């Protein structure tokens, strides 16, 4: 975190730690208080596993068994719904989407290793050293990281504010985290936006018929123009479907 801030000449920043990113955010806020204007802890923990002085932690054997399941099933859309999208529609399109997201984010071994590492983390010793204004947000029925973890951090960080939200999922990624995002926005800026943000991903698409000169000569005018018409019709169907705009044809 410090290296990235130095490289971008960012002197101070609000640090948001989500899930396994929370302990690193805690450590950075405690170690470099002059670089942290505010701290947000979202669905995270200071320690994950059980200890005699931390009864709210998960049984390490259960944690390692879950990591084994991650390595076995990652990439098929079977793991992500358990931790993040229990409110997701159970259909083939959603499962394919989640499977692709899993494969794009990590290999099975990497995903399992990252989660096994999280079972070893204990950042409780830095909580009392954190001086930045802190917001802790958590779902009350988070199936991966129980809300007790959030309550512990809020109780041990001086002046921390705890905000609990209903929901039986870790993080939604299905546009169902707006209430948490609004809370974070108000905490960091003092206000909430009361209007929808109209944002879209703009894509410029160029299509061509390969080896068009040779093909036009071999096909003849009539068949060539039939091919051009079929091409243009296919493109325009997709433009209409996704509300696109035709700019130029040659």
Short mmCIF file of C-alpha atoms in Angstrom, two decimals:
data_model
loop_
_atom_site.label_atom_id
_atom_site.label_comp_id
_atom_site.label_asym_id
_atom_site.label_seq_id
_atom_site.Cartn_x
_atom_site.Cartn_y
_atom_site.Cartn_z
CA UNK A 1 0.00 0.00 0.00
CA UNK A 2 2.76 2.43 0.91
CA UNK A 3 4.73 1.63 -2.25
CA UNK A 4 1.72 2.32 -4.47
CA UNK A 5 0.92 5.56 -2.65
CA UNK A 6 4.55 6.71 -2.97
CA UNK A 7 4.67 5.82 -6.66
CA UNK A 8 1.53 7.83 -7.37
CA UNK A 9 2.59 10.71 -5.09
CA UNK A 10 -0.48 10.14 -2.92
CA UNK A 11 0.42 11.60 0.45
CA UNK A 12 -2.77 10.58 2.29
CA UNK A 13 -5.77 8.40 1.51
CA UNK A 14 -8.88 6.86 2.95
CA UNK A 15 -8.18 3.12 3.17
CA UNK A 16 -11.00 0.63 2.53
CA UNK A 17 -10.25 -2.97 3.53
CA UNK A 18 -12.67 -5.59 2.22
CA UNK A 19 -12.70 -9.24 3.34
CA UNK A 20 -9.10 -10.55 3.42
CA UNK A 21 -7.92 -7.01 2.68
CA UNK A 22 -9.02 -5.88 6.14
CA UNK A 23 -6.02 -7.04 8.19
CA UNK A 24 -3.59 -5.28 5.82
CA UNK A 25 -5.67 -2.11 6.08
CA UNK A 26 -5.59 -2.42 9.88
CA UNK A 27 -1.82 -2.85 9.92
CA UNK A 28 -1.23 0.04 7.53
CA UNK A 29 -3.48 2.39 9.52
CA UNK A 30 -1.68 1.49 12.74
CA UNK A 31 1.84 1.68 11.25
CA UNK A 32 1.43 4.79 9.09
CA UNK A 33 -1.25 6.93 10.77
CA UNK A 34 0.06 10.05 9.01
CA UNK A 35 -0.91 8.51 5.63
CA UNK A 36 -4.47 7.49 6.54
CA UNK A 37 -7.30 10.02 6.63
CA UNK A 38 -9.99 7.41 7.36
CA UNK A 39 -10.39 3.66 7.61
CA UNK A 40 -13.32 1.57 6.36
CA UNK A 41 -13.54 -2.12 7.29
CA UNK A 42 -16.08 -3.97 5.13
CA UNK A 43 -17.01 -7.61 5.76
CA UNK A 44 -13.63 -8.30 7.30
CA UNK A 45 -11.81 -9.41 10.44
CA UNK A 46 -8.74 -8.94 12.60
CA UNK A 47 -8.47 -12.69 13.19
CA UNK A 48 -10.39 -15.43 11.42
CA UNK A 49 -9.83 -18.59 13.48
CA UNK A 50 -10.81 -19.64 16.98
CA UNK A 51 -8.48 -19.04 19.92
CA UNK A 52 -9.03 -19.33 23.70
CA UNK A 53 -9.30 -15.54 23.86
CA UNK A 54 -11.22 -15.32 20.56
CA UNK A 55 -14.20 -17.70 20.76
CA UNK A 56 -16.01 -16.04 17.84
CA UNK A 57 -13.39 -17.40 15.44
CA UNK A 58 -14.06 -20.29 13.09
CA UNK A 59 -12.83 -23.81 13.86
CA UNK A 60 -9.50 -24.16 11.96
CA UNK A 61 -10.47 -27.64 10.77
CA UNK A 62 -13.66 -26.28 9.21
CA UNK A 63 -11.64 -23.47 7.63
CA UNK A 64 -9.13 -25.83 6.07
CA UNK A 65 -11.91 -28.14 4.86
CA UNK A 66 -13.52 -25.17 3.12
CA UNK A 67 -10.19 -24.34 1.48
CA UNK A 68 -9.99 -27.92 0.22
CA UNK A 69 -13.42 -27.47 -1.36
CA UNK A 70 -12.26 -24.26 -2.99
CA UNK A 71 -9.31 -26.02 -4.62
CA UNK A 72 -11.52 -28.89 -5.76
CA UNK A 73 -14.45 -26.88 -7.15
CA UNK A 74 -13.07 -23.44 -8.07
CA UNK A 75 -13.87 -22.35 -11.60
CA UNK A 76 -17.25 -24.05 -11.89
CA UNK A 77 -19.40 -21.39 -10.23
CA UNK A 78 -19.97 -23.55 -7.16
CA UNK A 79 -17.86 -21.69 -4.58
CA UNK A 80 -18.69 -18.06 -5.21
CA UNK A 81 -22.42 -18.43 -4.41
CA UNK A 82 -21.50 -19.79 -0.97
CA UNK A 83 -19.59 -16.68 0.04
CA UNK A 84 -21.01 -13.80 -1.93
CA UNK A 85 -24.26 -14.36 -3.77
CA UNK A 86 -26.70 -16.47 -1.83
CA UNK A 87 -29.26 -13.98 -3.05
CA UNK A 88 -28.33 -14.67 -6.69
CA UNK A 89 -30.78 -16.24 -9.12
CA UNK A 90 -30.08 -19.96 -9.50
CA UNK A 91 -29.95 -20.30 -13.26
CA UNK A 92 -27.49 -21.49 -15.88
CA UNK A 93 -26.55 -17.99 -17.07
CA UNK A 94 -25.67 -16.87 -13.53
CA UNK A 95 -23.68 -20.04 -12.87
CA UNK A 96 -21.68 -19.56 -16.08
CA UNK A 97 -21.05 -15.93 -15.15
CA UNK A 98 -19.83 -16.86 -11.67
CA UNK A 99 -17.68 -19.68 -13.03
CA UNK A 100 -16.01 -17.30 -15.45
CA UNK A 101 -15.45 -14.76 -12.69
CA UNK A 102 -13.77 -17.43 -10.55
CA UNK A 103 -11.52 -18.56 -13.39
CA UNK A 104 -10.62 -14.97 -14.26
CA UNK A 105 -9.65 -14.07 -10.71
CA UNK A 106 -7.41 -16.97 -9.66
CA UNK A 107 -6.36 -20.53 -10.29
CA UNK A 108 -7.87 -23.16 -7.95
CA UNK A 109 -4.54 -23.53 -6.13
CA UNK A 110 -4.12 -19.77 -5.75
CA UNK A 111 -7.67 -19.28 -4.48
CA UNK A 112 -7.21 -22.04 -1.91
CA UNK A 113 -3.78 -20.76 -0.84
CA UNK A 114 -5.08 -17.24 -0.31
CA UNK A 115 -7.87 -18.52 1.90
CA UNK A 116 -5.55 -20.83 3.84
CA UNK A 117 -3.28 -17.86 4.49
CA UNK A 118 -6.20 -15.88 5.88
CA UNK A 119 -6.63 -18.57 8.53
CA UNK A 120 -3.17 -17.69 9.90
CA UNK A 121 -3.69 -13.94 10.21
CA UNK A 122 -4.01 -12.21 13.58
CA UNK A 123 -3.97 -8.41 13.57
CA UNK A 124 -5.74 -7.89 16.89
CA UNK A 125 -2.63 -6.43 18.51
CA UNK A 126 -2.79 -3.27 16.30
CA UNK A 127 -6.43 -2.38 16.93
CA UNK A 128 -5.74 -0.17 19.94
CA UNK A 129 -3.08 1.75 17.96
CA UNK A 130 -5.43 2.90 15.20
CA UNK A 131 -6.22 6.60 15.43
CA UNK A 132 -7.92 7.26 12.08
CA UNK A 133 -11.70 7.74 12.02
CA UNK A 134 -13.02 4.23 11.42
CA UNK A 135 -16.24 2.80 10.00
CA UNK A 136 -17.01 -0.92 10.30
CA UNK A 137 -19.76 -2.26 8.00
CA UNK A 138 -20.98 -5.86 7.96
CA UNK A 139 -23.94 -8.07 7.00
CA UNK A 140 -25.63 -9.59 10.03
CA UNK A 141 -25.88 -13.03 8.40
CA UNK A 142 -22.61 -13.07 6.49
CA UNK A 143 -22.01 -16.82 5.87
CA UNK A 144 -18.23 -16.46 5.47
CA UNK A 145 -17.20 -13.95 8.14
CA UNK A 146 -19.60 -13.71 11.05
CA UNK A 147 -20.74 -10.31 12.24
CA UNK A 148 -19.06 -11.01 15.60
CA UNK A 149 -15.73 -10.25 13.92
CA UNK A 150 -16.97 -6.78 13.04
CA UNK A 151 -18.30 -6.17 16.54
CA UNK A 152 -14.93 -7.16 18.01
CA UNK A 153 -13.02 -4.70 15.80
CA UNK A 154 -15.45 -1.88 16.50
CA UNK A 155 -15.15 -2.50 20.23
CA UNK A 156 -11.34 -2.43 20.16
CA UNK A 157 -10.69 0.50 17.79
CA UNK A 158 -11.02 3.79 19.61
CA UNK A 159 -14.06 5.75 18.41
CA UNK A 160 -14.96 3.24 15.68
CA UNK A 161 -18.48 3.35 14.30
CA UNK A 162 -20.25 0.05 13.61
CA UNK A 163 -23.05 -0.22 11.08
CA UNK A 164 -24.76 -3.58 10.53
CA UNK A 165 -26.89 -4.38 7.51
CA UNK A 166 -29.31 -7.26 6.89
CA UNK A 167 -28.37 -9.89 4.36
CA UNK A 168 -27.25 -13.49 4.15
CA UNK A 169 -24.26 -12.95 1.88
CA UNK A 170 -20.67 -11.77 2.10
CA UNK A 171 -20.53 -9.28 -0.76
CA UNK A 172 -23.22 -9.29 -3.39
CA UNK A 173 -21.67 -8.02 -6.63
CA UNK A 174 -25.25 -8.00 -7.91
CA UNK A 175 -26.02 -4.33 -7.28
CA UNK A 176 -27.29 -5.12 -3.79
CA UNK A 177 -24.57 -3.33 -1.85
CA UNK A 178 -25.81 0.19 -2.53
CA UNK A 179 -26.84 0.72 1.09
CA UNK A 180 -23.33 -0.09 2.29
CA UNK A 181 -21.76 2.07 -0.42
CA UNK A 182 -24.05 4.95 0.58
CA UNK A 183 -22.96 4.55 4.21
CA UNK A 184 -19.30 4.58 3.21
CA UNK A 185 -19.81 7.59 0.95
CA UNK A 186 -21.47 9.57 3.73
CA UNK A 187 -18.74 8.58 6.19
CA UNK A 188 -15.97 9.71 3.85
CA UNK A 189 -17.58 12.79 2.30
CA UNK A 190 -20.32 13.86 4.73
CA UNK A 191 -23.08 13.51 2.13
CA UNK A 192 -24.91 10.91 0.05
CA UNK A 193 -25.85 11.21 -3.58
CA UNK A 194 -29.62 11.21 -3.95
CA UNK A 195 -29.66 10.63 -7.69
CA UNK A 196 -28.77 7.78 -9.98
CA UNK A 197 -25.42 7.92 -11.71
CA UNK A 198 -25.85 7.25 -15.40
CA UNK A 199 -22.67 5.37 -16.27
CA UNK A 200 -22.17 3.01 -19.17
CA UNK A 201 -19.24 1.16 -20.65
CA UNK A 202 -18.62 2.59 -24.13
CA UNK A 203 -17.32 0.16 -26.73
CA UNK A 204 -16.05 0.96 -30.21
CA UNK A 205 -16.59 -2.01 -32.54
CA UNK A 206 -14.98 -2.34 -35.97
CA UNK A 207 -16.07 -5.16 -38.27
CA UNK A 208 -14.66 -6.26 -41.61
CA UNK A 209 -14.97 -9.10 -44.09
CA UNK A 210 -11.63 -10.84 -44.36
CA UNK A 211 -9.94 -10.77 -47.77
CA UNK A 212 -12.82 -8.73 -49.13
CA UNK A 213 -11.17 -7.73 -52.41
CA UNK A 214 -10.36 -11.30 -53.39
CA UNK A 215 -13.75 -12.58 -52.27
CA UNK A 216 -15.65 -9.88 -54.15
CA UNK A 217 -13.79 -10.76 -57.33
CA UNK A 218 -14.47 -14.47 -56.96
CA UNK A 219 -18.11 -14.18 -55.89
CA UNK A 220 -19.38 -11.64 -58.39
CA UNK A 221 -21.38 -8.48 -57.68
CA UNK A 222 -24.74 -10.06 -56.83
CA UNK A 223 -23.44 -12.64 -54.33
CA UNK A 224 -20.97 -10.13 -52.90
CA UNK A 225 -23.72 -7.60 -52.19
CA UNK A 226 -25.83 -10.35 -50.64
CA UNK A 227 -22.92 -11.07 -48.30
CA UNK A 228 -22.53 -7.38 -47.50
CA UNK A 229 -26.25 -7.09 -46.76
CA UNK A 230 -26.12 -10.15 -44.47
CA UNK A 231 -23.11 -8.70 -42.65
CA UNK A 232 -24.77 -5.30 -42.19
CA UNK A 233 -28.01 -6.90 -41.00
CA UNK A 234 -26.17 -8.99 -38.41
CA UNK A 235 -24.30 -5.94 -37.12
CA UNK A 236 -27.44 -3.80 -36.95
CA UNK A 237 -29.34 -6.49 -35.05
CA UNK A 238 -26.64 -6.41 -32.36
CA UNK A 239 -26.57 -2.62 -32.36
CA UNK A 240 -30.31 -2.53 -31.79
CA UNK A 241 -30.13 -5.21 -29.10
CA UNK A 242 -27.50 -3.30 -27.09
CA UNK A 243 -28.71 0.24 -27.93
CA UNK A 244 -25.66 0.94 -30.05
CA UNK A 245 -25.07 3.60 -32.66
CA UNK A 246 -23.87 3.04 -36.21
CA UNK A 247 -21.21 5.61 -37.06
CA UNK A 248 -19.86 4.80 -40.51
CA UNK A 249 -19.91 2.15 -43.22
CA UNK A 250 -17.75 1.86 -46.32
#
